[in-house]
Amino acid sequence: VQPRPPPSTPPPTPPPPQARTRLAPSPTGALHLGNARTFLINHALAASSGWETILRIEDLDTPRVKPGAAAEIAATLRWLGLAWTGPVLVQSEDLSPYRAALAQLARAGLAYPCALSRGDIAAASAPQAGDHETPFPPSLRPPGAGQPYDPTEIATTTSDPPNWRFLCPPGPVEFTDAFAGPRSIDPAATVGDFVLWTKRDQPSYQLAVVVDDQRQGVTHIVRGDDLLDSAARQLRLRRALGYPPATDPTFIHVPLVLGVDGRRLAKRHGDTRVEHYRSRAVPPERIIGLLAAFSGVTPRDQRTPMSTDEFVARFSLDKLPKGPITFTPEDDRWLLAAEC
Ligand code: GLU
């Protein structure tokens, strides 16, 4: 008599991937009220939707990184009641994942070395208003662009290291931002062959952020809408690196906080650092209360001190104003007012 086979068990269904978001400050300065609002919105969405939150320090922009800023930002975020789990990723501590991604693109003929300086490129292209990066048109590609390269060989044989650029395919990238709505952005037309790796032997923001969002399993990206254009570049890079479209993160780009002159919040608008108010004994509830008025949680002119938990309970993306918010001198006075 044959032993009966064990009752068949259905194959285990893989658990759904844990939804995950990241707080990704650049330690180029202290957290101001505008950054704080974006991080608070990120925190509120994560807390109310059950996403895990991780902290990533984006410190690759070395000339602009300020010593001690990363620790100070983390302390400010904690003081505001924001939390994260797991180890903190500090990008500068290990460049090998970014190097591997560059090597993959170079071997596929999708990245090429380029010795042209910013000035050479600016001289050859029409200036575009509001562009941070000088657009790099295909006409400036060196003859070798598109051929496979081994970036390790190049790096060791040149005394004057080049930038590495992405061979950006033409055409629009279509995606739907969960706050800003459907978008169609053509990176080839706006920035052209953007930089992946700099002469200083460092990955660019675009390359590093794409590699990290993928290897850290980030499913939701909440950030300022000054990075909407970058989302298209990042989606292009994701395809070039072979990341499955099903793993593309959901983008939630939120409007920025501006000064009364309509420009993004900066030193010229006075000291808007959260630490400035903290040092003047402003309690966190007052900061959160102002950010609540900036986020549609309370009417714009009815600032009320609020706990972080209450902000989380009352915030929703539908309430968030569609346009930028203006930080006014009255807001500053309200924060510094003696009684709540
Ligand atoms: N580190 C960037 C910043 O502070 C954010 C980048 C991102 O969220 O993708 O502006």
mmCIF file of C-alpha atoms and ligand atoms in Angstrom:
data_model
loop_
_atom_site.group_PDB
_atom_site.id
_atom_site.type_symbol
_atom_site.label_atom_id
_atom_site.label_comp_id
_atom_site.label_asym_id
_atom_site.label_seq_id
_atom_site.Cartn_x
_atom_site.Cartn_y
_atom_site.Cartn_z
ATOM 1 C CA VAL A 1 0.000 0.000 0.000
ATOM 2 C CA GLN A 2 1.411 3.291 -1.075
ATOM 3 C CA PRO A 3 1.597 5.900 1.684
ATOM 4 C CA ARG A 4 -0.825 8.641 0.992
ATOM 5 C CA PRO A 5 0.802 11.847 -0.173
ATOM 6 C CA PRO A 6 0.630 14.598 2.365
ATOM 7 C CA PRO A 7 -2.364 16.851 1.843
ATOM 8 C CA SER A 8 -1.341 19.469 -0.646
ATOM 9 C CA THR A 9 -0.913 22.875 0.831
ATOM 10 C CA PRO A 10 -1.544 25.893 -1.372
ATOM 11 C CA PRO A 11 1.647 27.740 -2.301
ATOM 12 C CA PRO A 12 2.247 30.533 0.173
ATOM 13 C CA THR A 13 1.162 33.900 -1.154
ATOM 14 C CA PRO A 14 3.965 36.419 -0.763
ATOM 15 C CA PRO A 15 3.072 39.135 1.698
ATOM 16 C CA PRO A 16 2.411 42.498 0.063
ATOM 17 C CA PRO A 17 5.569 44.605 0.097
ATOM 18 C CA GLN A 18 5.740 46.880 3.079
ATOM 19 C CA ALA A 19 4.868 50.395 1.966
ATOM 20 C CA ARG A 20 7.795 52.621 2.785
ATOM 21 C CA THR A 21 8.658 56.271 2.531
ATOM 22 C CA ARG A 22 11.785 58.208 3.260
ATOM 23 C CA LEU A 23 12.772 61.487 4.807
ATOM 24 C CA ALA A 24 15.724 62.525 2.642
ATOM 25 C CA PRO A 25 17.220 65.777 3.894
ATOM 26 C CA SER A 26 20.305 67.297 2.299
ATOM 27 C CA PRO A 27 22.582 68.551 5.093
ATOM 28 C CA THR A 28 23.418 71.738 3.213
ATOM 29 C CA GLY A 29 21.830 73.927 5.863
ATOM 30 C CA ALA A 30 19.370 73.828 8.726
ATOM 31 C CA LEU A 31 15.743 72.804 8.384
ATOM 32 C CA HIS A 32 13.541 75.830 7.698
ATOM 33 C CA LEU A 33 9.773 76.079 8.017
ATOM 34 C CA GLY A 34 9.269 75.074 4.385
ATOM 35 C CA ASN A 35 11.304 71.850 4.660
ATOM 36 C CA ALA A 36 9.646 71.168 8.008
ATOM 37 C CA ARG A 37 6.205 71.393 6.420
ATOM 38 C CA THR A 38 7.113 68.894 3.683
ATOM 39 C CA PHE A 39 8.563 66.471 6.239
ATOM 40 C CA LEU A 40 5.530 66.878 8.500
ATOM 41 C CA ILE A 41 3.175 66.116 5.602
ATOM 42 C CA ASN A 42 5.320 63.088 4.773
ATOM 43 C CA HIS A 43 5.109 61.958 8.395
ATOM 44 C CA ALA A 44 1.330 62.467 8.537
ATOM 45 C CA LEU A 45 0.738 60.475 5.345
ATOM 46 C CA ALA A 46 3.001 57.684 6.586
ATOM 47 C CA ALA A 47 1.456 57.554 10.069
ATOM 48 C CA SER A 48 -2.117 57.516 8.811
ATOM 49 C CA SER A 49 -1.459 55.025 5.988
ATOM 50 C CA GLY A 50 0.807 52.596 7.870
ATOM 51 C CA TRP A 51 3.910 53.246 5.774
ATOM 52 C CA GLU A 52 7.291 52.635 7.315
ATOM 53 C CA THR A 53 9.511 55.727 7.380
ATOM 54 C CA ILE A 54 13.271 55.654 6.939
ATOM 55 C CA LEU A 55 15.820 58.450 7.157
ATOM 56 C CA ARG A 56 18.385 59.004 4.403
ATOM 57 C CA ILE A 57 21.032 61.698 4.566
ATOM 58 C CA GLU A 58 21.676 62.973 1.036
ATOM 59 C CA ASP A 59 25.146 64.397 1.565
ATOM 60 C CA LEU A 60 26.758 63.896 -1.832
ATOM 61 C CA ASP A 61 26.767 67.547 -2.796
ATOM 62 C CA THR A 62 30.074 67.961 -0.924
ATOM 63 C CA PRO A 63 30.880 71.591 -1.580
ATOM 64 C CA ARG A 64 27.510 72.551 -0.086
ATOM 65 C CA VAL A 65 27.345 70.044 2.792
ATOM 66 C CA LYS A 66 27.739 71.705 6.203
ATOM 67 C CA PRO A 67 29.511 69.833 8.997
ATOM 68 C CA GLY A 68 27.076 68.922 11.758
ATOM 69 C CA ALA A 69 23.990 69.766 9.712
ATOM 70 C CA ALA A 70 22.822 66.142 9.370
ATOM 71 C CA ALA A 71 22.802 65.582 13.142
ATOM 72 C CA GLU A 72 21.093 68.906 13.698
ATOM 73 C CA ILE A 73 18.367 68.143 11.147
ATOM 74 C CA ALA A 74 17.716 64.749 12.752
ATOM 75 C CA ALA A 75 17.463 66.417 16.173
ATOM 76 C CA THR A 76 15.057 69.046 14.824
ATOM 77 C CA LEU A 77 12.871 66.392 13.198
ATOM 78 C CA ARG A 78 12.712 64.473 16.488
ATOM 79 C CA TRP A 79 11.883 67.640 18.397
ATOM 80 C CA LEU A 80 8.967 68.153 15.998
ATOM 81 C CA GLY A 81 7.756 64.639 16.837
ATOM 82 C CA LEU A 82 8.772 62.962 13.582
ATOM 83 C CA ALA A 83 10.038 59.392 13.745
ATOM 84 C CA TRP A 84 11.755 56.809 11.557
ATOM 85 C CA THR A 85 12.861 53.218 11.893
ATOM 86 C CA GLY A 86 15.876 51.175 10.926
ATOM 87 C CA PRO A 87 19.414 52.273 10.235
ATOM 88 C CA VAL A 88 20.005 55.730 8.801
ATOM 89 C CA LEU A 89 21.505 55.630 5.313
ATOM 90 C CA VAL A 90 24.270 58.186 4.819
ATOM 91 C CA GLN A 91 24.953 58.295 1.089
ATOM 92 C CA SER A 92 28.598 59.360 1.287
ATOM 93 C CA GLU A 93 29.553 56.364 3.444
ATOM 94 C CA ASP A 94 29.482 53.878 0.586
ATOM 95 C CA LEU A 95 29.544 54.866 -3.053
ATOM 96 C CA SER A 96 29.773 51.295 -4.376
ATOM 97 C CA PRO A 97 26.044 50.829 -5.152
ATOM 98 C CA TYR A 98 26.079 54.032 -7.221
ATOM 99 C CA ARG A 99 29.332 53.043 -8.930
ATOM 100 C CA ALA A 100 27.774 49.696 -9.867
ATOM 101 C CA ALA A 101 24.747 51.459 -11.376
ATOM 102 C CA LEU A 102 26.998 53.786 -13.387
ATOM 103 C CA ALA A 103 29.029 50.802 -14.583
ATOM 104 C CA GLN A 104 25.842 49.022 -15.669
ATOM 105 C CA LEU A 105 24.691 52.056 -17.671
ATOM 106 C CA ALA A 106 28.142 52.602 -19.157
ATOM 107 C CA ARG A 107 28.454 48.977 -20.268
ATOM 108 C CA ALA A 108 25.042 49.252 -21.913
ATOM 109 C CA GLY A 109 26.148 52.355 -23.826
ATOM 110 C CA LEU A 110 23.695 54.515 -21.865
ATOM 111 C CA ALA A 111 26.317 56.590 -20.049
ATOM 112 C CA TYR A 112 29.344 58.294 -21.531
ATOM 113 C CA PRO A 113 32.237 60.421 -20.315
ATOM 114 C CA CYS A 114 32.094 64.076 -21.216
ATOM 115 C CA ALA A 115 34.891 66.564 -20.685
ATOM 116 C CA LEU A 116 32.906 69.688 -21.576
ATOM 117 C CA SER A 117 32.745 72.330 -18.885
ATOM 118 C CA ARG A 118 29.607 74.168 -17.842
ATOM 119 C CA GLY A 119 30.880 77.184 -19.758
ATOM 120 C CA ASP A 120 31.375 75.171 -22.979
ATOM 121 C CA ILE A 121 27.812 73.884 -22.714
ATOM 122 C CA ALA A 122 26.297 77.261 -21.868
ATOM 123 C CA ALA A 123 28.077 78.797 -24.858
ATOM 124 C CA ALA A 124 26.572 76.184 -27.181
ATOM 125 C CA SER A 125 22.964 76.236 -25.967
ATOM 126 C CA ALA A 126 20.212 78.824 -25.631
ATOM 127 C CA PRO A 127 19.721 79.838 -22.014
ATOM 128 C CA GLN A 128 16.431 78.718 -20.460
ATOM 129 C CA ALA A 129 14.788 80.668 -17.695
ATOM 130 C CA GLY A 130 14.579 78.932 -14.345
ATOM 131 C CA ASP A 131 16.864 76.037 -15.202
ATOM 132 C CA HIS A 132 19.332 74.979 -12.546
ATOM 133 C CA GLU A 133 21.218 72.734 -14.893
ATOM 134 C CA THR A 134 22.529 73.876 -18.255
ATOM 135 C CA PRO A 135 20.602 71.816 -20.834
ATOM 136 C CA PHE A 136 22.824 69.407 -22.708
ATOM 137 C CA PRO A 137 21.641 68.783 -26.281
ATOM 138 C CA PRO A 138 22.549 65.656 -28.323
ATOM 139 C CA SER A 139 24.584 67.866 -30.677
ATOM 140 C CA LEU A 140 27.229 68.198 -27.947
ATOM 141 C CA ARG A 141 27.644 64.460 -27.424
ATOM 142 C CA PRO A 142 31.231 63.315 -27.944
ATOM 143 C CA PRO A 143 31.803 60.877 -30.838
ATOM 144 C CA GLY A 144 31.962 57.891 -28.451
ATOM 145 C CA ALA A 145 28.548 58.486 -26.886
ATOM 146 C CA GLY A 146 26.356 55.406 -27.234
ATOM 147 C CA GLN A 147 29.219 52.911 -27.342
ATOM 148 C CA PRO A 148 29.770 50.554 -24.395
ATOM 149 C CA TYR A 149 32.302 51.795 -21.854
ATOM 150 C CA ASP A 150 34.016 50.325 -18.872
ATOM 151 C CA PRO A 151 33.943 53.207 -16.396
ATOM 152 C CA THR A 152 36.600 51.659 -14.146
ATOM 153 C CA GLU A 153 39.178 51.752 -16.934
ATOM 154 C CA ILE A 154 38.351 55.314 -17.817
ATOM 155 C CA ALA A 155 38.625 56.486 -14.221
ATOM 156 C CA THR A 156 42.121 55.067 -13.808
ATOM 157 C CA THR A 157 43.521 56.272 -17.119
ATOM 158 C CA THR A 158 42.596 59.944 -16.983
ATOM 159 C CA SER A 159 44.354 62.603 -15.006
ATOM 160 C CA ASP A 160 41.507 65.023 -15.680
ATOM 161 C CA PRO A 161 38.383 62.993 -14.859
ATOM 162 C CA PRO A 162 35.259 63.657 -16.955
ATOM 163 C CA ASN A 163 31.638 63.962 -15.971
ATOM 164 C CA TRP A 164 29.532 60.958 -16.901
ATOM 165 C CA ARG A 165 26.281 61.811 -18.656
ATOM 166 C CA PHE A 166 23.121 59.852 -19.299
ATOM 167 C CA LEU A 167 22.295 59.260 -22.960
ATOM 168 C CA CYS A 168 18.797 60.604 -22.495
ATOM 169 C CA PRO A 169 16.251 59.151 -24.926
ATOM 170 C CA PRO A 170 13.915 61.702 -26.518
ATOM 171 C CA GLY A 171 10.202 61.893 -25.777
ATOM 172 C CA PRO A 172 7.895 62.616 -22.880
ATOM 173 C CA VAL A 173 7.705 60.632 -19.654
ATOM 174 C CA GLU A 174 4.083 60.280 -18.556
ATOM 175 C CA PHE A 175 3.185 59.705 -14.935
ATOM 176 C CA THR A 176 0.494 60.626 -12.467
ATOM 177 C CA ASP A 177 1.569 62.400 -9.339
ATOM 178 C CA ALA A 178 -0.761 61.563 -6.453
ATOM 179 C CA PHE A 179 -1.060 65.249 -5.585
ATOM 180 C CA ALA A 180 0.016 67.247 -8.646
ATOM 181 C CA GLY A 181 -1.940 65.041 -11.078
ATOM 182 C CA PRO A 182 -1.016 63.725 -14.529
ATOM 183 C CA ARG A 183 2.277 64.969 -15.924
ATOM 184 C CA SER A 184 4.062 64.706 -19.225
ATOM 185 C CA ILE A 185 7.676 65.855 -19.029
ATOM 186 C CA ASP A 186 10.396 65.367 -21.641
ATOM 187 C CA PRO A 187 13.784 65.331 -19.896
ATOM 188 C CA ALA A 188 15.599 65.315 -23.260
ATOM 189 C CA ALA A 189 13.967 68.659 -24.049
ATOM 190 C CA THR A 190 14.318 70.230 -20.601
ATOM 191 C CA VAL A 191 17.774 69.115 -19.449
ATOM 192 C CA GLY A 192 19.088 66.771 -22.117
ATOM 193 C CA ASP A 193 21.901 64.385 -21.177
ATOM 194 C CA PHE A 194 22.031 65.070 -17.449
ATOM 195 C CA VAL A 195 25.031 64.274 -15.269
ATOM 196 C CA LEU A 196 25.217 60.879 -13.524
ATOM 197 C CA TRP A 197 28.669 61.131 -12.061
ATOM 198 C CA THR A 198 30.734 64.245 -11.485
ATOM 199 C CA LYS A 199 34.361 65.140 -12.120
ATOM 200 C CA ARG A 200 34.789 65.104 -8.333
ATOM 201 C CA ASP A 201 34.205 61.350 -8.520
ATOM 202 C CA GLN A 202 30.760 61.476 -6.962
ATOM 203 C CA PRO A 203 27.355 60.276 -8.074
ATOM 204 C CA SER A 204 24.845 62.962 -8.986
ATOM 205 C CA TYR A 205 21.669 63.412 -6.949
ATOM 206 C CA GLN A 206 19.597 61.856 -9.779
ATOM 207 C CA LEU A 207 21.616 58.645 -9.900
ATOM 208 C CA ALA A 208 21.977 58.234 -6.142
ATOM 209 C CA VAL A 209 18.310 58.849 -5.371
ATOM 210 C CA VAL A 210 17.142 56.315 -7.964
ATOM 211 C CA VAL A 211 19.542 53.635 -6.724
ATOM 212 C CA ASP A 212 18.607 54.249 -3.084
ATOM 213 C CA ASP A 213 14.864 54.409 -3.594
ATOM 214 C CA GLN A 214 15.083 51.025 -5.321
ATOM 215 C CA ARG A 215 17.467 49.238 -2.958
ATOM 216 C CA GLN A 216 15.625 50.571 0.074
ATOM 217 C CA GLY A 217 12.235 49.479 -1.269
ATOM 218 C CA VAL A 218 10.766 52.972 -1.212
ATOM 219 C CA THR A 219 7.145 52.897 -2.416
ATOM 220 C CA HIS A 220 6.082 56.496 -1.687
ATOM 221 C CA ILE A 221 8.078 59.665 -2.325
ATOM 222 C CA VAL A 222 6.793 62.844 -0.703
ATOM 223 C CA ARG A 223 8.795 65.987 -1.487
ATOM 224 C CA GLY A 224 8.649 69.570 -2.730
ATOM 225 C CA ASP A 225 7.275 70.172 -6.205
ATOM 226 C CA ASP A 226 10.535 71.804 -7.270
ATOM 227 C CA LEU A 227 11.505 68.166 -7.913
ATOM 228 C CA LEU A 228 8.595 67.319 -10.247
ATOM 229 C CA ASP A 229 10.851 67.624 -13.298
ATOM 230 C CA SER A 230 13.381 65.384 -11.592
ATOM 231 C CA ALA A 231 10.737 62.661 -11.233
ATOM 232 C CA ALA A 232 10.703 62.318 -15.039
ATOM 233 C CA ARG A 233 14.506 61.985 -15.108
ATOM 234 C CA GLN A 234 14.337 59.431 -12.324
ATOM 235 C CA LEU A 235 11.721 57.367 -14.161
ATOM 236 C CA ARG A 236 13.940 57.429 -17.284
ATOM 237 C CA LEU A 237 16.863 56.187 -15.198
ATOM 238 C CA ARG A 238 14.739 53.473 -13.598
ATOM 239 C CA ARG A 239 13.907 52.080 -17.064
ATOM 240 C CA ALA A 240 17.547 52.324 -18.172
ATOM 241 C CA LEU A 241 18.610 50.382 -15.060
ATOM 242 C CA GLY A 242 15.965 47.719 -15.710
ATOM 243 C CA TYR A 243 13.921 48.319 -12.555
ATOM 244 C CA PRO A 244 10.434 46.838 -13.110
ATOM 245 C CA PRO A 245 7.745 49.493 -13.674
ATOM 246 C CA ALA A 246 5.636 47.687 -11.052
ATOM 247 C CA THR A 247 8.173 48.824 -8.449
ATOM 248 C CA ASP A 248 7.986 52.510 -9.434
ATOM 249 C CA PRO A 249 7.252 54.628 -6.386
ATOM 250 C CA THR A 250 4.140 56.743 -6.067
ATOM 251 C CA PHE A 251 5.141 60.397 -6.285
ATOM 252 C CA ILE A 252 3.497 63.021 -4.086
ATOM 253 C CA HIS A 253 4.977 66.429 -4.879
ATOM 254 C CA VAL A 254 3.693 69.195 -2.644
ATOM 255 C CA PRO A 255 3.909 72.952 -3.271
ATOM 256 C CA LEU A 256 6.646 74.923 -1.553
ATOM 257 C CA VAL A 257 6.491 77.613 1.093
ATOM 258 C CA LEU A 258 7.544 80.951 -0.394
ATOM 259 C CA GLY A 259 8.541 84.315 1.013
ATOM 260 C CA VAL A 260 6.419 87.451 0.464
ATOM 261 C CA ASP A 261 8.451 88.172 -2.674
ATOM 262 C CA GLY A 262 7.218 84.912 -4.220
ATOM 263 C CA ARG A 263 10.651 83.300 -4.052
ATOM 264 C CA ARG A 264 11.336 80.083 -2.219
ATOM 265 C CA LEU A 265 12.042 80.432 1.491
ATOM 266 C CA ALA A 266 15.672 81.375 2.088
ATOM 267 C CA LYS A 267 17.929 83.548 4.225
ATOM 268 C CA ARG A 268 16.690 86.696 2.514
ATOM 269 C CA HIS A 269 13.348 86.185 4.283
ATOM 270 C CA GLY A 270 14.926 86.379 7.727
ATOM 271 C CA ASP A 271 15.773 83.501 9.988
ATOM 272 C CA THR A 272 13.123 80.856 9.272
ATOM 273 C CA ARG A 273 15.116 77.938 10.660
ATOM 274 C CA VAL A 274 13.121 75.782 13.041
ATOM 275 C CA GLU A 275 16.142 75.867 15.383
ATOM 276 C CA HIS A 276 15.979 79.665 15.460
ATOM 277 C CA TYR A 277 12.471 79.514 16.919
ATOM 278 C CA ARG A 278 13.419 76.621 19.186
ATOM 279 C CA SER A 279 16.289 78.684 20.588
ATOM 280 C CA ARG A 280 13.787 81.465 21.299
ATOM 281 C CA ALA A 281 11.756 78.977 23.421
ATOM 282 C CA VAL A 282 8.970 78.581 20.862
ATOM 283 C CA PRO A 283 7.335 75.215 21.688
ATOM 284 C CA PRO A 284 7.008 72.597 18.927
ATOM 285 C CA GLU A 285 3.205 72.843 19.139
ATOM 286 C CA ARG A 286 3.422 76.375 17.885
ATOM 287 C CA ILE A 287 5.542 75.385 14.874
ATOM 288 C CA ILE A 288 3.142 72.527 14.099
ATOM 289 C CA GLY A 289 0.228 74.952 14.555
ATOM 290 C CA LEU A 290 1.669 77.267 11.908
ATOM 291 C CA LEU A 291 2.389 74.349 9.584
ATOM 292 C CA ALA A 292 -1.218 73.193 10.104
ATOM 293 C CA ALA A 293 -2.389 76.586 8.846
ATOM 294 C CA PHE A 294 0.020 76.145 5.916
ATOM 295 C CA SER A 295 -1.427 72.699 5.130
ATOM 296 C CA GLY A 296 -5.195 73.246 5.090
ATOM 297 C CA VAL A 297 -5.646 71.611 8.499
ATOM 298 C CA THR A 298 -6.808 74.936 9.959
ATOM 299 C CA PRO A 299 -7.815 78.071 8.053
ATOM 300 C CA ARG A 300 -4.766 80.058 6.908
ATOM 301 C CA ASP A 301 -5.566 82.983 9.226
ATOM 302 C CA GLN A 302 -6.443 80.883 12.280
ATOM 303 C CA ARG A 303 -3.153 79.638 13.607
ATOM 304 C CA THR A 304 -3.608 77.457 16.694
ATOM 305 C CA PRO A 305 -0.943 75.499 18.570
ATOM 306 C CA MET A 306 -1.312 71.816 17.788
ATOM 307 C CA SER A 307 0.373 68.540 18.711
ATOM 308 C CA THR A 308 2.007 66.431 16.007
ATOM 309 C CA ASP A 309 -0.517 63.648 16.695
ATOM 310 C CA GLU A 310 -3.410 66.019 16.201
ATOM 311 C CA PHE A 311 -1.886 67.213 12.938
ATOM 312 C CA VAL A 312 -1.628 63.567 11.807
ATOM 313 C CA ALA A 313 -5.249 62.898 12.772
ATOM 314 C CA ARG A 314 -6.572 65.984 10.980
ATOM 315 C CA PHE A 315 -4.368 66.190 7.877
ATOM 316 C CA SER A 316 -5.464 64.931 4.481
ATOM 317 C CA LEU A 317 -4.060 65.507 1.005
ATOM 318 C CA ASP A 318 -7.469 66.766 -0.206
ATOM 319 C CA LYS A 319 -7.207 69.666 2.215
ATOM 320 C CA LEU A 320 -3.704 70.681 1.154
ATOM 321 C CA PRO A 321 -3.761 73.978 -0.780
ATOM 322 C CA LYS A 322 -2.970 73.396 -4.447
ATOM 323 C CA GLY A 323 -0.666 76.397 -4.767
ATOM 324 C CA PRO A 324 2.354 77.660 -2.858
ATOM 325 C CA ILE A 325 1.981 79.083 0.625
ATOM 326 C CA THR A 326 3.427 82.447 1.598
ATOM 327 C CA PHE A 327 5.250 82.833 4.889
ATOM 328 C CA THR A 328 4.546 86.347 6.161
ATOM 329 C CA PRO A 329 6.034 88.592 8.859
ATOM 330 C CA GLU A 330 2.776 88.029 10.814
ATOM 331 C CA ASP A 331 3.519 84.309 10.870
ATOM 332 C CA ASP A 332 6.938 85.095 12.329
ATOM 333 C CA ARG A 333 5.377 87.389 14.944
ATOM 334 C CA TRP A 334 2.781 84.775 15.837
ATOM 335 C CA LEU A 335 5.462 82.135 16.380
ATOM 336 C CA LEU A 336 7.422 84.442 18.654
ATOM 337 C CA ALA A 337 4.408 85.761 20.554
ATOM 338 C CA ALA A 338 4.705 85.128 24.276
ATOM 339 C CA GLU A 339 1.459 83.333 24.966
ATOM 340 C CA CYS A 340 -0.141 80.576 22.923
HETATM 341 N N1 GLU B 1 17.602 65.660 -0.604
HETATM 342 C C1 GLU B 1 16.632 66.385 -1.379
HETATM 343 C C2 GLU B 1 16.341 67.721 -0.736
HETATM 344 O O1 GLU B 1 16.587 67.891 0.438
HETATM 345 C C3 GLU B 1 15.330 65.619 -1.492
HETATM 346 C C4 GLU B 1 15.412 64.681 -2.581
HETATM 347 C C5 GLU B 1 14.239 63.767 -2.723
HETATM 348 O O2 GLU B 1 13.344 63.741 -1.866
HETATM 349 O O3 GLU B 1 14.238 63.039 -3.703
HETATM 350 O O4 GLU B 1 15.883 68.597 -1.430
#
